[in-house]
Amino acid sequence: MSGGKEEQEISVLGRLCCVDLMVIFMGFVTTVYGIVSSNWEKALIGAVVTAGALALWQICKRWCRSSSSECMEKREE
């Protein structure tokens, strides 16, 4: 029973990871498109989206690492 739950958690994390990478990629593409077309508003929006997505990705990565170690310690007790 717990094996199914672990697989389910992995698939959810896998989907979230793909969504994060897609947002970063789309922000990068929007930035490049804005620069190429000389539309600085789009370039700025793309840069903000890319920077924000990267910042959130790093914060979540650190939080998940500390959170998972705490969870493992609680399971051992």
mmCIF file of C-alpha atoms in Angstrom:
data_model
loop_
_atom_site.group_PDB
_atom_site.id
_atom_site.type_symbol
_atom_site.label_atom_id
_atom_site.label_comp_id
_atom_site.label_asym_id
_atom_site.label_seq_id
_atom_site.Cartn_x
_atom_site.Cartn_y
_atom_site.Cartn_z
ATOM 1 C CA MET A 1 0.000 0.000 0.000
ATOM 2 C CA SER A 2 2.788 2.477 0.851
ATOM 3 C CA GLY A 3 4.567 1.677 -2.431
ATOM 4 C CA GLY A 4 1.594 3.011 -4.376
ATOM 5 C CA LYS A 5 1.564 6.219 -2.350
ATOM 6 C CA GLU A 6 5.297 6.738 -2.940
ATOM 7 C CA GLU A 7 4.840 6.242 -6.673
ATOM 8 C CA GLN A 8 1.946 8.695 -6.631
ATOM 9 C CA GLU A 9 4.070 11.297 -4.823
ATOM 10 C CA ILE A 10 6.896 10.818 -7.313
ATOM 11 C CA SER A 11 4.569 11.301 -10.273
ATOM 12 C CA VAL A 12 3.127 14.491 -8.748
ATOM 13 C CA LEU A 13 6.637 15.830 -8.082
ATOM 14 C CA GLY A 14 7.636 14.890 -11.610
ATOM 15 C CA ARG A 15 4.722 16.838 -13.054
ATOM 16 C CA LEU A 16 5.500 19.882 -10.903
ATOM 17 C CA CYS A 17 9.134 19.755 -11.956
ATOM 18 C CA CYS A 18 8.093 19.706 -15.610
ATOM 19 C CA VAL A 19 5.765 22.657 -15.053
ATOM 20 C CA ASP A 20 8.543 24.644 -13.359
ATOM 21 C CA LEU A 21 10.950 23.967 -16.191
ATOM 22 C CA MET A 22 8.292 24.867 -18.744
ATOM 23 C CA VAL A 23 7.667 28.234 -17.044
ATOM 24 C CA ILE A 24 11.412 28.955 -16.970
ATOM 25 C CA PHE A 25 11.735 27.988 -20.627
ATOM 26 C CA MET A 26 8.755 30.115 -21.676
ATOM 27 C CA GLY A 27 10.146 33.105 -19.755
ATOM 28 C CA PHE A 28 13.465 32.664 -21.544
ATOM 29 C CA VAL A 29 11.748 32.367 -24.950
ATOM 30 C CA THR A 30 9.674 35.486 -24.244
ATOM 31 C CA THR A 31 12.837 37.388 -23.314
ATOM 32 C CA VAL A 32 14.612 36.345 -26.504
ATOM 33 C CA TYR A 33 11.541 37.126 -28.622
ATOM 34 C CA GLY A 34 11.249 40.563 -27.043
ATOM 35 C CA ILE A 35 14.900 41.340 -27.725
ATOM 36 C CA VAL A 36 14.762 40.094 -31.327
ATOM 37 C CA SER A 37 11.568 42.015 -32.097
ATOM 38 C CA SER A 38 12.812 45.112 -30.218
ATOM 39 C CA ASN A 39 9.778 44.958 -27.947
ATOM 40 C CA TRP A 40 11.380 45.773 -24.610
ATOM 41 C CA GLU A 41 8.169 45.316 -22.640
ATOM 42 C CA LYS A 42 8.011 41.650 -23.636
ATOM 43 C CA ALA A 43 11.720 41.240 -22.951
ATOM 44 C CA LEU A 44 11.276 42.719 -19.474
ATOM 45 C CA ILE A 45 8.232 40.543 -18.729
ATOM 46 C CA GLY A 46 10.130 37.449 -19.887
ATOM 47 C CA ALA A 47 13.133 38.351 -17.742
ATOM 48 C CA VAL A 48 10.920 38.892 -14.681
ATOM 49 C CA VAL A 49 9.114 35.577 -15.248
ATOM 50 C CA THR A 50 12.412 33.719 -15.698
ATOM 51 C CA ALA A 51 14.010 35.298 -12.617
ATOM 52 C CA GLY A 52 10.920 34.704 -10.484
ATOM 53 C CA ALA A 53 10.567 31.092 -11.580
ATOM 54 C CA LEU A 54 14.253 30.412 -10.914
ATOM 55 C CA ALA A 55 14.026 32.054 -7.484
ATOM 56 C CA LEU A 56 10.938 30.051 -6.524
ATOM 57 C CA TRP A 57 12.539 26.868 -7.833
ATOM 58 C CA GLN A 58 15.602 27.413 -5.627
ATOM 59 C CA ILE A 59 13.491 28.270 -2.570
ATOM 60 C CA CYS A 60 11.302 25.192 -3.035
ATOM 61 C CA LYS A 61 14.351 23.012 -3.610
ATOM 62 C CA ARG A 62 15.902 24.151 -0.326
ATOM 63 C CA TRP A 63 12.600 23.837 1.536
ATOM 64 C CA CYS A 64 11.978 20.323 0.229
ATOM 65 C CA ARG A 65 15.483 19.240 1.240
ATOM 66 C CA SER A 66 15.091 20.499 4.823
ATOM 67 C CA SER A 67 11.512 19.291 5.029
ATOM 68 C CA SER A 68 12.334 15.778 3.806
ATOM 69 C CA SER A 69 15.143 15.392 6.352
ATOM 70 C CA GLU A 70 12.758 16.411 9.142
ATOM 71 C CA CYS A 71 10.194 13.923 7.858
ATOM 72 C CA MET A 72 12.772 11.147 7.792
ATOM 73 C CA GLU A 73 13.765 11.907 11.389
ATOM 74 C CA LYS A 74 10.122 11.779 12.502
ATOM 75 C CA ARG A 75 9.616 8.437 10.745
ATOM 76 C CA GLU A 76 12.631 6.929 12.513
ATOM 77 C CA GLU A 77 11.240 7.863 15.931
#
